[in-house]
Amino acid sequence: MAYNLLKGKRGIIFGALDENSIAWKTAERVHEEGGTFVLTNAPIAMRMGQINKLAKKTGSEIIPADATNEEELQNLVEKSMEILGGKLDFVLHSIGMSVNVRKGRAYTDEKYDFTTKGWDVSALSFHKVMQTLFKADAMNEWGSIVALTYMAAQRTFPDYNDMADNKAYLESVARSFGYFFGKEKKVRVNTISQSPTPTTAGQGVKGFDGFISYAEKMSPLGNATADDCANYTVTLFSDLTKKVTMQNLFHDGGFSNTGVSQEVIDEFSE
């Protein structure tokens, strides 16, 4: 069901890869709610994914951009405003990658070149995106910027590896830049700490299937799906949340506040 929550609003959506990705689901929901947007991803990710299909479905244009490259980000922001006809109202940062995880290196045996690359892509890119938007004065007042994170930033999940550090940095950037964007531009900046979700990236984490099953048993409402996250993101893009900023918002069916569930107790009592 659509409510026209984003009618007349314009934005950029980073990170749509395929139909499993949260950015993809969010783009579909934003389109349903009347928003218009530019889709973007790194050229290598675009070759791996199906972003052209999403662009056709939502009537959107695609601008390739490496989110770690400041010149490419400047070009993306300038062209997006030209295509969309004005300043932006929303931006979704849905980007994450760990070379150490991909290469099967343990947290206690990181290759630091890999660590630096993953940090740049997953975390520092969020600062680069916002700095580009800030310097270009590209956001309308009461605009909304959202990045996706995971609660490994607060608690230890061994196989999440250096992505946990990246997410902690990402959340800090949201708070710090959120202050300046709020004071000077009246723009909101928040992160959504999402349930483990079977995206293409998520499934690359060792033991993911077992963990998603555990999280389902631990969460009173069950895991939040990619579709659920898209709906939540739409509310943060809308005018209904104009005073919500600098927050890390847990969207996980109650997992983050549950010590132990009866289902998990029963599992270990057998």
mmCIF file with all atom_site columns, C-alpha atoms in Angstrom, residues 53-266:
data_model
loop_
_atom_site.group_PDB
_atom_site.id
_atom_site.type_symbol
_atom_site.label_atom_id
_atom_site.label_alt_id
_atom_site.label_comp_id
_atom_site.label_asym_id
_atom_site.label_entity_id
_atom_site.label_seq_id
_atom_site.pdbx_PDB_ins_code
_atom_site.Cartn_x
_atom_site.Cartn_y
_atom_site.Cartn_z
_atom_site.occupancy
_atom_site.B_iso_or_equiv
_atom_site.pdbx_formal_charge
_atom_site.auth_seq_id
_atom_site.auth_comp_id
_atom_site.auth_asym_id
_atom_site.auth_atom_id
_atom_site.pdbx_PDB_model_num
ATOM 1   C CA . LYS A 1 53  ? 16.442 -3.884  -14.643 1.00 0.00 ? 53  LYS A CA 1
ATOM 2   C CA . LEU A 1 54  ? 15.717 -1.774  -11.548 1.00 0.00 ? 54  LEU A CA 1
ATOM 3   C CA . ALA A 1 55  ? 16.295 1.475   -13.452 1.00 0.00 ? 55  ALA A CA 1
ATOM 4   C CA . LYS A 1 56  ? 13.782 0.451   -16.096 1.00 0.00 ? 56  LYS A CA 1
ATOM 5   C CA . LYS A 1 57  ? 11.211 -0.586  -13.500 1.00 0.00 ? 57  LYS A CA 1
ATOM 6   C CA . THR A 1 58  ? 11.467 2.697   -11.565 1.00 0.00 ? 58  THR A CA 1
ATOM 7   C CA . GLY A 1 59  ? 12.093 5.065   -14.486 1.00 0.00 ? 59  GLY A CA 1
ATOM 8   C CA . SER A 1 60  ? 15.453 6.023   -13.028 1.00 0.00 ? 60  SER A CA 1
ATOM 9   C CA . GLU A 1 61  ? 18.791 6.942   -14.515 1.00 0.00 ? 61  GLU A CA 1
ATOM 10  C CA . ILE A 1 62  ? 22.062 5.289   -13.498 1.00 0.00 ? 62  ILE A CA 1
ATOM 11  C CA . ILE A 1 63  ? 25.293 7.149   -12.802 1.00 0.00 ? 63  ILE A CA 1
ATOM 12  C CA . PRO A 1 64  ? 28.261 4.864   -12.093 1.00 0.00 ? 64  PRO A CA 1
ATOM 13  C CA . ALA A 1 65  ? 30.430 6.126   -9.243  1.00 0.00 ? 65  ALA A CA 1
ATOM 14  C CA . ASP A 1 66  ? 33.092 4.740   -6.955  1.00 0.00 ? 66  ASP A CA 1
ATOM 15  C CA . ALA A 1 67  ? 32.007 6.005   -3.521  1.00 0.00 ? 67  ALA A CA 1
ATOM 16  C CA . THR A 1 68  ? 35.645 6.167   -2.416  1.00 0.00 ? 68  THR A CA 1
ATOM 17  C CA . ASN A 1 69  ? 36.543 8.577   -5.241  1.00 0.00 ? 69  ASN A CA 1
ATOM 18  C CA . GLU A 1 70  ? 35.850 12.237  -4.468  1.00 0.00 ? 70  GLU A CA 1
ATOM 19  C CA . GLU A 1 71  ? 35.841 13.374  -8.105  1.00 0.00 ? 71  GLU A CA 1
ATOM 20  C CA . GLU A 1 72  ? 33.360 10.699  -9.089  1.00 0.00 ? 72  GLU A CA 1
ATOM 21  C CA . LEU A 1 73  ? 31.143 11.631  -6.141  1.00 0.00 ? 73  LEU A CA 1
ATOM 22  C CA . GLN A 1 74  ? 31.206 15.290  -7.167  1.00 0.00 ? 74  GLN A CA 1
ATOM 23  C CA . ASN A 1 75  ? 30.177 14.319  -10.676 1.00 0.00 ? 75  ASN A CA 1
ATOM 24  C CA . LEU A 1 76  ? 27.428 12.075  -9.290  1.00 0.00 ? 76  LEU A CA 1
ATOM 25  C CA . VAL A 1 77  ? 25.941 14.820  -7.113  1.00 0.00 ? 77  VAL A CA 1
ATOM 26  C CA . GLU A 1 78  ? 26.097 17.483  -9.836  1.00 0.00 ? 78  GLU A CA 1
ATOM 27  C CA . LYS A 1 79  ? 24.554 15.256  -12.506 1.00 0.00 ? 79  LYS A CA 1
ATOM 28  C CA . SER A 1 80  ? 21.904 13.946  -10.118 1.00 0.00 ? 80  SER A CA 1
ATOM 29  C CA . MET A 1 81  ? 20.681 17.471  -9.407  1.00 0.00 ? 81  MET A CA 1
ATOM 30  C CA . GLU A 1 82  ? 20.619 18.196  -13.144 1.00 0.00 ? 82  GLU A CA 1
ATOM 31  C CA . ILE A 1 83  ? 18.666 15.022  -13.937 1.00 0.00 ? 83  ILE A CA 1
ATOM 32  C CA . LEU A 1 84  ? 16.240 15.376  -11.032 1.00 0.00 ? 84  LEU A CA 1
ATOM 33  C CA . GLY A 1 85  ? 15.749 19.120  -11.412 1.00 0.00 ? 85  GLY A CA 1
ATOM 34  C CA . GLY A 1 86  ? 16.951 20.446  -8.107  1.00 0.00 ? 86  GLY A CA 1
ATOM 35  C CA . LYS A 1 87  ? 18.460 19.746  -4.714  1.00 0.00 ? 87  LYS A CA 1
ATOM 36  C CA . LEU A 1 88  ? 18.100 16.357  -3.051  1.00 0.00 ? 88  LEU A CA 1
ATOM 37  C CA . ASP A 1 89  ? 15.772 15.263  -0.271  1.00 0.00 ? 89  ASP A CA 1
ATOM 38  C CA . PHE A 1 90  ? 17.141 11.809  0.537   1.00 0.00 ? 90  PHE A CA 1
ATOM 39  C CA . VAL A 1 91  ? 20.244 9.671   0.156   1.00 0.00 ? 91  VAL A CA 1
ATOM 40  C CA . LEU A 1 92  ? 20.697 5.979   0.976   1.00 0.00 ? 92  LEU A CA 1
ATOM 41  C CA . HIS A 1 93  ? 24.210 4.644   1.631   1.00 0.00 ? 93  HIS A CA 1
ATOM 42  C CA . SER A 1 94  ? 23.974 0.856   1.320   1.00 0.00 ? 94  SER A CA 1
ATOM 43  C CA . ILE A 1 95  ? 27.609 -0.055  0.754   1.00 0.00 ? 95  ILE A CA 1
ATOM 44  C CA . GLY A 1 96  ? 29.779 -2.616  2.504   1.00 0.00 ? 96  GLY A CA 1
ATOM 45  C CA . MET A 1 97  ? 32.687 -4.864  1.629   1.00 0.00 ? 97  MET A CA 1
ATOM 46  C CA . SER A 1 98  ? 35.486 -6.675  3.465   1.00 0.00 ? 98  SER A CA 1
ATOM 47  C CA . VAL A 1 99  ? 38.398 -8.027  1.463   1.00 0.00 ? 99  VAL A CA 1
ATOM 48  C CA . ASN A 1 100 ? 39.558 -9.969  4.526   1.00 0.00 ? 100 ASN A CA 1
ATOM 49  C CA . VAL A 1 101 ? 36.208 -11.765 4.664   1.00 0.00 ? 101 VAL A CA 1
ATOM 50  C CA . ARG A 1 102 ? 36.277 -12.452 0.934   1.00 0.00 ? 102 ARG A CA 1
ATOM 51  C CA . LYS A 1 103 ? 39.771 -13.859 1.161   1.00 0.00 ? 103 LYS A CA 1
ATOM 52  C CA . GLY A 1 104 ? 38.975 -15.976 4.228   1.00 0.00 ? 104 GLY A CA 1
ATOM 53  C CA . ARG A 1 105 ? 41.409 -14.214 6.538   1.00 0.00 ? 105 ARG A CA 1
ATOM 54  C CA . ALA A 1 106 ? 40.660 -14.374 10.256  1.00 0.00 ? 106 ALA A CA 1
ATOM 55  C CA . TYR A 1 107 ? 40.310 -11.238 12.396  1.00 0.00 ? 107 TYR A CA 1
ATOM 56  C CA . THR A 1 108 ? 43.523 -12.261 14.165  1.00 0.00 ? 108 THR A CA 1
ATOM 57  C CA . ASP A 1 109 ? 45.340 -12.518 10.816  1.00 0.00 ? 109 ASP A CA 1
ATOM 58  C CA . GLU A 1 110 ? 44.221 -9.446  8.900   1.00 0.00 ? 110 GLU A CA 1
ATOM 59  C CA . LYS A 1 111 ? 46.087 -8.268  5.849   1.00 0.00 ? 111 LYS A CA 1
ATOM 60  C CA . TYR A 1 112 ? 46.080 -4.554  6.535   1.00 0.00 ? 112 TYR A CA 1
ATOM 61  C CA . ASP A 1 113 ? 45.963 -3.487  2.909   1.00 0.00 ? 113 ASP A CA 1
ATOM 62  C CA . PHE A 1 114 ? 42.703 -5.454  2.750   1.00 0.00 ? 114 PHE A CA 1
ATOM 63  C CA . THR A 1 115 ? 41.536 -3.825  5.994   1.00 0.00 ? 115 THR A CA 1
ATOM 64  C CA . THR A 1 116 ? 42.184 -0.322  4.669   1.00 0.00 ? 116 THR A CA 1
ATOM 65  C CA . LYS A 1 117 ? 40.346 -1.017  1.425   1.00 0.00 ? 117 LYS A CA 1
ATOM 66  C CA . GLY A 1 118 ? 37.308 -2.433  3.238   1.00 0.00 ? 118 GLY A CA 1
ATOM 67  C CA . TRP A 1 119 ? 37.252 0.512   5.671   1.00 0.00 ? 119 TRP A CA 1
ATOM 68  C CA . ASP A 1 120 ? 37.395 2.986   2.789   1.00 0.00 ? 120 ASP A CA 1
ATOM 69  C CA . VAL A 1 121 ? 34.538 1.298   0.914   1.00 0.00 ? 121 VAL A CA 1
ATOM 70  C CA . SER A 1 122 ? 32.333 0.470   3.901   1.00 0.00 ? 122 SER A CA 1
ATOM 71  C CA . ALA A 1 123 ? 32.824 3.402   6.256   1.00 0.00 ? 123 ALA A CA 1
ATOM 72  C CA . LEU A 1 124 ? 34.940 6.323   5.088   1.00 0.00 ? 124 LEU A CA 1
ATOM 73  C CA . SER A 1 125 ? 32.862 6.437   1.898   1.00 0.00 ? 125 SER A CA 1
ATOM 74  C CA . PHE A 1 126 ? 29.919 7.594   4.035   1.00 0.00 ? 126 PHE A CA 1
ATOM 75  C CA . HIS A 1 127 ? 31.926 10.622  5.154   1.00 0.00 ? 127 HIS A CA 1
ATOM 76  C CA . LYS A 1 128 ? 33.035 11.258  1.561   1.00 0.00 ? 128 LYS A CA 1
ATOM 77  C CA . VAL A 1 129 ? 29.437 11.116  0.325   1.00 0.00 ? 129 VAL A CA 1
ATOM 78  C CA . MET A 1 130 ? 28.212 13.523  2.999   1.00 0.00 ? 130 MET A CA 1
ATOM 79  C CA . GLN A 1 131 ? 31.156 15.897  2.626   1.00 0.00 ? 131 GLN A CA 1
ATOM 80  C CA . THR A 1 132 ? 30.472 16.068  -1.108  1.00 0.00 ? 132 THR A CA 1
ATOM 81  C CA . LEU A 1 133 ? 26.782 16.785  -0.486  1.00 0.00 ? 133 LEU A CA 1
ATOM 82  C CA . PHE A 1 134 ? 27.611 19.330  2.220   1.00 0.00 ? 134 PHE A CA 1
ATOM 83  C CA . LYS A 1 135 ? 30.146 21.295  0.168   1.00 0.00 ? 135 LYS A CA 1
ATOM 84  C CA . ALA A 1 136 ? 27.861 21.331  -2.872  1.00 0.00 ? 136 ALA A CA 1
ATOM 85  C CA . ASP A 1 137 ? 24.905 22.486  -0.727  1.00 0.00 ? 137 ASP A CA 1
ATOM 86  C CA . ALA A 1 138 ? 23.061 19.687  -2.494  1.00 0.00 ? 138 ALA A CA 1
ATOM 87  C CA . MET A 1 139 ? 20.481 18.816  0.188   1.00 0.00 ? 139 MET A CA 1
ATOM 88  C CA . ASN A 1 140 ? 17.168 20.544  0.761   1.00 0.00 ? 140 ASN A CA 1
ATOM 89  C CA . GLU A 1 141 ? 16.277 21.555  4.312   1.00 0.00 ? 141 GLU A CA 1
ATOM 90  C CA . TRP A 1 142 ? 14.733 18.670  6.254   1.00 0.00 ? 142 TRP A CA 1
ATOM 91  C CA . GLY A 1 143 ? 16.373 16.215  3.908   1.00 0.00 ? 143 GLY A CA 1
ATOM 92  C CA . SER A 1 144 ? 17.361 12.779  5.177   1.00 0.00 ? 144 SER A CA 1
ATOM 93  C CA . ILE A 1 145 ? 20.540 10.713  4.810   1.00 0.00 ? 145 ILE A CA 1
ATOM 94  C CA . VAL A 1 146 ? 20.492 7.062   5.887   1.00 0.00 ? 146 VAL A CA 1
ATOM 95  C CA . ALA A 1 147 ? 23.227 4.404   6.033   1.00 0.00 ? 147 ALA A CA 1
ATOM 96  C CA . LEU A 1 148 ? 22.809 0.712   6.791   1.00 0.00 ? 148 LEU A CA 1
ATOM 97  C CA . THR A 1 149 ? 24.720 -0.892  9.640   1.00 0.00 ? 149 THR A CA 1
ATOM 98  C CA . TYR A 1 150 ? 24.690 -3.936  11.910  1.00 0.00 ? 150 TYR A CA 1
ATOM 99  C CA . MET A 1 151 ? 24.882 -4.413  15.671  1.00 0.00 ? 151 MET A CA 1
ATOM 100 C CA . ALA A 1 152 ? 28.320 -6.042  15.419  1.00 0.00 ? 152 ALA A CA 1
ATOM 101 C CA . ALA A 1 153 ? 29.344 -2.402  15.930  1.00 0.00 ? 153 ALA A CA 1
ATOM 102 C CA . GLN A 1 154 ? 28.237 -2.829  19.564  1.00 0.00 ? 154 GLN A CA 1
ATOM 103 C CA . ARG A 1 155 ? 28.573 -6.569  20.235  1.00 0.00 ? 155 ARG A CA 1
ATOM 104 C CA . THR A 1 156 ? 31.031 -9.204  19.119  1.00 0.00 ? 156 THR A CA 1
ATOM 105 C CA . PHE A 1 157 ? 30.097 -11.600 16.322  1.00 0.00 ? 157 PHE A CA 1
ATOM 106 C CA . PRO A 1 158 ? 33.400 -13.385 15.578  1.00 0.00 ? 158 PRO A CA 1
ATOM 107 C CA . ASP A 1 159 ? 32.862 -14.211 11.920  1.00 0.00 ? 159 ASP A CA 1
ATOM 108 C CA . TYR A 1 160 ? 31.779 -10.654 11.076  1.00 0.00 ? 160 TYR A CA 1
ATOM 109 C CA . ASN A 1 161 ? 35.481 -9.903  11.154  1.00 0.00 ? 161 ASN A CA 1
ATOM 110 C CA . ASP A 1 162 ? 36.726 -6.362  10.382  1.00 0.00 ? 162 ASP A CA 1
ATOM 111 C CA . MET A 1 163 ? 33.277 -5.361  9.103   1.00 0.00 ? 163 MET A CA 1
ATOM 112 C CA . ALA A 1 164 ? 32.374 -4.858  12.767  1.00 0.00 ? 164 ALA A CA 1
ATOM 113 C CA . ASP A 1 165 ? 35.043 -2.161  13.030  1.00 0.00 ? 165 ASP A CA 1
ATOM 114 C CA . ASN A 1 166 ? 33.846 -0.609  9.777   1.00 0.00 ? 166 ASN A CA 1
ATOM 115 C CA . LYS A 1 167 ? 30.282 -0.409  11.056  1.00 0.00 ? 167 LYS A CA 1
ATOM 116 C CA . ALA A 1 168 ? 31.394 1.177   14.335  1.00 0.00 ? 168 ALA A CA 1
ATOM 117 C CA . TYR A 1 169 ? 33.236 3.855   12.351  1.00 0.00 ? 169 TYR A CA 1
ATOM 118 C CA . LEU A 1 170 ? 30.238 4.326   10.047  1.00 0.00 ? 170 LEU A CA 1
ATOM 119 C CA . GLU A 1 171 ? 27.930 4.956   13.005  1.00 0.00 ? 171 GLU A CA 1
ATOM 120 C CA . SER A 1 172 ? 30.375 7.465   14.489  1.00 0.00 ? 172 SER A CA 1
ATOM 121 C CA . VAL A 1 173 ? 30.505 9.348   11.182  1.00 0.00 ? 173 VAL A CA 1
ATOM 122 C CA . ALA A 1 174 ? 26.692 9.523   11.176  1.00 0.00 ? 174 ALA A CA 1
ATOM 123 C CA . ARG A 1 175 ? 26.665 11.124  14.622  1.00 0.00 ? 175 ARG A CA 1
ATOM 124 C CA . SER A 1 176 ? 29.518 13.520  13.956  1.00 0.00 ? 176 SER A CA 1
ATOM 125 C CA . PHE A 1 177 ? 28.453 14.661  10.487  1.00 0.00 ? 177 PHE A CA 1
ATOM 126 C CA . GLY A 1 178 ? 24.826 14.598  11.619  1.00 0.00 ? 178 GLY A CA 1
ATOM 127 C CA . TYR A 1 179 ? 25.597 17.384  14.064  1.00 0.00 ? 179 TYR A CA 1
ATOM 128 C CA . PHE A 1 180 ? 26.997 19.687  11.383  1.00 0.00 ? 180 PHE A CA 1
ATOM 129 C CA . PHE A 1 181 ? 24.387 18.776  8.777   1.00 0.00 ? 181 PHE A CA 1
ATOM 130 C CA . GLY A 1 182 ? 21.658 19.450  11.343  1.00 0.00 ? 182 GLY A CA 1
ATOM 131 C CA . LYS A 1 183 ? 23.019 22.754  12.632  1.00 0.00 ? 183 LYS A CA 1
ATOM 132 C CA . GLU A 1 184 ? 23.921 24.249  9.258   1.00 0.00 ? 184 GLU A CA 1
ATOM 133 C CA . LYS A 1 185 ? 21.575 22.623  6.760   1.00 0.00 ? 185 LYS A CA 1
ATOM 134 C CA . LYS A 1 186 ? 18.627 21.199  8.774   1.00 0.00 ? 186 LYS A CA 1
ATOM 135 C CA . VAL A 1 187 ? 19.399 17.768  7.313   1.00 0.00 ? 187 VAL A CA 1
ATOM 136 C CA . ARG A 1 188 ? 18.935 14.494  9.226   1.00 0.00 ? 188 ARG A CA 1
ATOM 137 C CA . VAL A 1 189 ? 21.569 11.745  9.339   1.00 0.00 ? 189 VAL A CA 1
ATOM 138 C CA . ASN A 1 190 ? 20.788 8.302   10.778  1.00 0.00 ? 190 ASN A CA 1
ATOM 139 C CA . THR A 1 191 ? 21.888 4.692   10.590  1.00 0.00 ? 191 THR A CA 1
ATOM 140 C CA . ILE A 1 192 ? 19.626 1.644   10.563  1.00 0.00 ? 192 ILE A CA 1
ATOM 141 C CA . SER A 1 193 ? 20.989 -1.371  12.411  1.00 0.00 ? 193 SER A CA 1
ATOM 142 C CA . GLN A 1 194 ? 19.270 -4.124  10.471  1.00 0.00 ? 194 GLN A CA 1
ATOM 143 C CA . SER A 1 195 ? 18.659 -7.793  11.253  1.00 0.00 ? 195 SER A CA 1
ATOM 144 C CA . PRO A 1 196 ? 20.945 -10.248 9.470   1.00 0.00 ? 196 PRO A CA 1
ATOM 145 C CA . THR A 1 197 ? 19.478 -10.253 5.982   1.00 0.00 ? 197 THR A CA 1
ATOM 146 C CA . PRO A 1 198 ? 20.166 -12.776 3.183   1.00 0.00 ? 198 PRO A CA 1
ATOM 147 C CA . THR A 1 199 ? 21.580 -10.279 0.705   1.00 0.00 ? 199 THR A CA 1
ATOM 148 C CA . THR A 1 200 ? 24.373 -11.191 -1.684  1.00 0.00 ? 200 THR A CA 1
ATOM 149 C CA . ALA A 1 201 ? 26.881 -9.465  0.607   1.00 0.00 ? 201 ALA A CA 1
ATOM 150 C CA . GLY A 1 202 ? 25.445 -10.928 3.819   1.00 0.00 ? 202 GLY A CA 1
ATOM 151 C CA . GLN A 1 203 ? 25.617 -14.472 2.561   1.00 0.00 ? 203 GLN A CA 1
ATOM 152 C CA . GLY A 1 204 ? 29.362 -14.072 2.092   1.00 0.00 ? 204 GLY A CA 1
ATOM 153 C CA . VAL A 1 205 ? 29.872 -14.104 5.888   1.00 0.00 ? 205 VAL A CA 1
ATOM 154 C CA . LYS A 1 206 ? 31.000 -17.467 7.312   1.00 0.00 ? 206 LYS A CA 1
ATOM 155 C CA . GLY A 1 207 ? 28.240 -19.293 9.191   1.00 0.00 ? 207 GLY A CA 1
ATOM 156 C CA . PHE A 1 208 ? 25.578 -16.860 7.985   1.00 0.00 ? 208 PHE A CA 1
ATOM 157 C CA . ASP A 1 209 ? 22.774 -19.415 7.636   1.00 0.00 ? 209 ASP A CA 1
ATOM 158 C CA . GLY A 1 210 ? 23.218 -20.628 11.187  1.00 0.00 ? 210 GLY A CA 1
ATOM 159 C CA . PHE A 1 211 ? 23.324 -17.123 12.538  1.00 0.00 ? 211 PHE A CA 1
ATOM 160 C CA . ILE A 1 212 ? 20.200 -15.954 10.733  1.00 0.00 ? 212 ILE A CA 1
ATOM 161 C CA . SER A 1 213 ? 18.375 -18.931 12.222  1.00 0.00 ? 213 SER A CA 1
ATOM 162 C CA . TYR A 1 214 ? 19.684 -18.041 15.698  1.00 0.00 ? 214 TYR A CA 1
ATOM 163 C CA . ALA A 1 215 ? 18.617 -14.395 15.292  1.00 0.00 ? 215 ALA A CA 1
ATOM 164 C CA . GLU A 1 216 ? 15.151 -15.529 14.235  1.00 0.00 ? 216 GLU A CA 1
ATOM 165 C CA . LYS A 1 217 ? 14.835 -17.566 17.436  1.00 0.00 ? 217 LYS A CA 1
ATOM 166 C CA . MET A 1 218 ? 16.145 -14.688 19.559  1.00 0.00 ? 218 MET A CA 1
ATOM 167 C CA . SER A 1 219 ? 13.952 -11.922 18.135  1.00 0.00 ? 219 SER A CA 1
ATOM 168 C CA . PRO A 1 220 ? 10.445 -11.624 19.625  1.00 0.00 ? 220 PRO A CA 1
ATOM 169 C CA . LEU A 1 221 ? 9.087  -10.366 16.294  1.00 0.00 ? 221 LEU A CA 1
ATOM 170 C CA . GLY A 1 222 ? 11.431 -12.428 14.142  1.00 0.00 ? 222 GLY A CA 1
ATOM 171 C CA . ASN A 1 223 ? 14.074 -11.041 11.820  1.00 0.00 ? 223 ASN A CA 1
ATOM 172 C CA . ALA A 1 224 ? 13.305 -7.881  9.867   1.00 0.00 ? 224 ALA A CA 1
ATOM 173 C CA . THR A 1 225 ? 13.375 -8.623  6.137   1.00 0.00 ? 225 THR A CA 1
ATOM 174 C CA . ALA A 1 226 ? 14.817 -6.492  3.343   1.00 0.00 ? 226 ALA A CA 1
ATOM 175 C CA . ASP A 1 227 ? 11.258 -5.403  2.518   1.00 0.00 ? 227 ASP A CA 1
ATOM 176 C CA . ASP A 1 228 ? 10.707 -4.405  6.155   1.00 0.00 ? 228 ASP A CA 1
ATOM 177 C CA . CYS A 1 229 ? 13.912 -2.360  6.060   1.00 0.00 ? 229 CYS A CA 1
ATOM 178 C CA . ALA A 1 230 ? 12.807 -0.637  2.871   1.00 0.00 ? 230 ALA A CA 1
ATOM 179 C CA . ASN A 1 231 ? 9.567  0.398   4.568   1.00 0.00 ? 231 ASN A CA 1
ATOM 180 C CA . TYR A 1 232 ? 11.448 1.714   7.593   1.00 0.00 ? 232 TYR A CA 1
ATOM 181 C CA . THR A 1 233 ? 13.853 3.663   5.386   1.00 0.00 ? 233 THR A CA 1
ATOM 182 C CA . VAL A 1 234 ? 10.914 5.292   3.607   1.00 0.00 ? 234 VAL A CA 1
ATOM 183 C CA . THR A 1 235 ? 9.634  6.589   6.970   1.00 0.00 ? 235 THR A CA 1
ATOM 184 C CA . LEU A 1 236 ? 13.050 8.123   7.639   1.00 0.00 ? 236 LEU A CA 1
ATOM 185 C CA . PHE A 1 237 ? 13.052 9.765   4.222   1.00 0.00 ? 237 PHE A CA 1
ATOM 186 C CA . SER A 1 238 ? 9.559  11.151  4.823   1.00 0.00 ? 238 SER A CA 1
ATOM 187 C CA . ASP A 1 239 ? 8.481  14.312  6.642   1.00 0.00 ? 239 ASP A CA 1
ATOM 188 C CA . LEU A 1 240 ? 7.070  12.169  9.470   1.00 0.00 ? 240 LEU A CA 1
ATOM 189 C CA . THR A 1 241 ? 10.533 11.900  11.079  1.00 0.00 ? 241 THR A CA 1
ATOM 190 C CA . LYS A 1 242 ? 11.808 15.464  10.690  1.00 0.00 ? 242 LYS A CA 1
ATOM 191 C CA . LYS A 1 243 ? 13.332 15.646  14.176  1.00 0.00 ? 243 LYS A CA 1
ATOM 192 C CA . VAL A 1 244 ? 15.035 12.240  14.182  1.00 0.00 ? 244 VAL A CA 1
ATOM 193 C CA . THR A 1 245 ? 18.777 12.623  13.628  1.00 0.00 ? 245 THR A CA 1
ATOM 194 C CA . MET A 1 246 ? 22.176 11.320  14.777  1.00 0.00 ? 246 MET A CA 1
ATOM 195 C CA . GLN A 1 247 ? 20.518 8.050   15.805  1.00 0.00 ? 247 GLN A CA 1
ATOM 196 C CA . ASN A 1 248 ? 21.502 4.430   15.354  1.00 0.00 ? 248 ASN A CA 1
ATOM 197 C CA . LEU A 1 249 ? 18.073 2.851   14.995  1.00 0.00 ? 249 LEU A CA 1
ATOM 198 C CA . PHE A 1 250 ? 17.793 -0.862  15.704  1.00 0.00 ? 250 PHE A CA 1
ATOM 199 C CA . HIS A 1 251 ? 15.486 -2.564  13.208  1.00 0.00 ? 251 HIS A CA 1
ATOM 200 C CA . ASP A 1 252 ? 15.814 -6.173  14.266  1.00 0.00 ? 252 ASP A CA 1
ATOM 201 C CA . GLY A 1 253 ? 12.562 -7.550  15.666  1.00 0.00 ? 253 GLY A CA 1
ATOM 202 C CA . GLY A 1 254 ? 13.749 -6.895  19.220  1.00 0.00 ? 254 GLY A CA 1
ATOM 203 C CA . PHE A 1 255 ? 16.992 -8.897  18.973  1.00 0.00 ? 255 PHE A CA 1
ATOM 204 C CA . SER A 1 256 ? 19.133 -6.048  20.321  1.00 0.00 ? 256 SER A CA 1
ATOM 205 C CA . ASN A 1 257 ? 17.250 -5.898  23.636  1.00 0.00 ? 257 ASN A CA 1
ATOM 206 C CA . THR A 1 258 ? 16.725 -9.621  24.187  1.00 0.00 ? 258 THR A CA 1
ATOM 207 C CA . GLY A 1 259 ? 19.088 -11.373 26.607  1.00 0.00 ? 259 GLY A CA 1
ATOM 208 C CA . VAL A 1 260 ? 17.865 -14.845 25.737  1.00 0.00 ? 260 VAL A CA 1
ATOM 209 C CA . SER A 1 261 ? 14.657 -16.260 24.318  1.00 0.00 ? 261 SER A CA 1
ATOM 210 C CA . GLN A 1 262 ? 12.712 -19.339 25.390  1.00 0.00 ? 262 GLN A CA 1
ATOM 211 C CA . GLU A 1 263 ? 13.408 -20.911 21.989  1.00 0.00 ? 263 GLU A CA 1
ATOM 212 C CA . VAL A 1 264 ? 17.157 -20.616 22.517  1.00 0.00 ? 264 VAL A CA 1
ATOM 213 C CA . ILE A 1 265 ? 16.883 -21.981 26.080  1.00 0.00 ? 265 ILE A CA 1
ATOM 214 C CA . ASP A 1 266 ? 14.881 -24.910 24.768  1.00 0.00 ? 266 ASP A CA 1
#
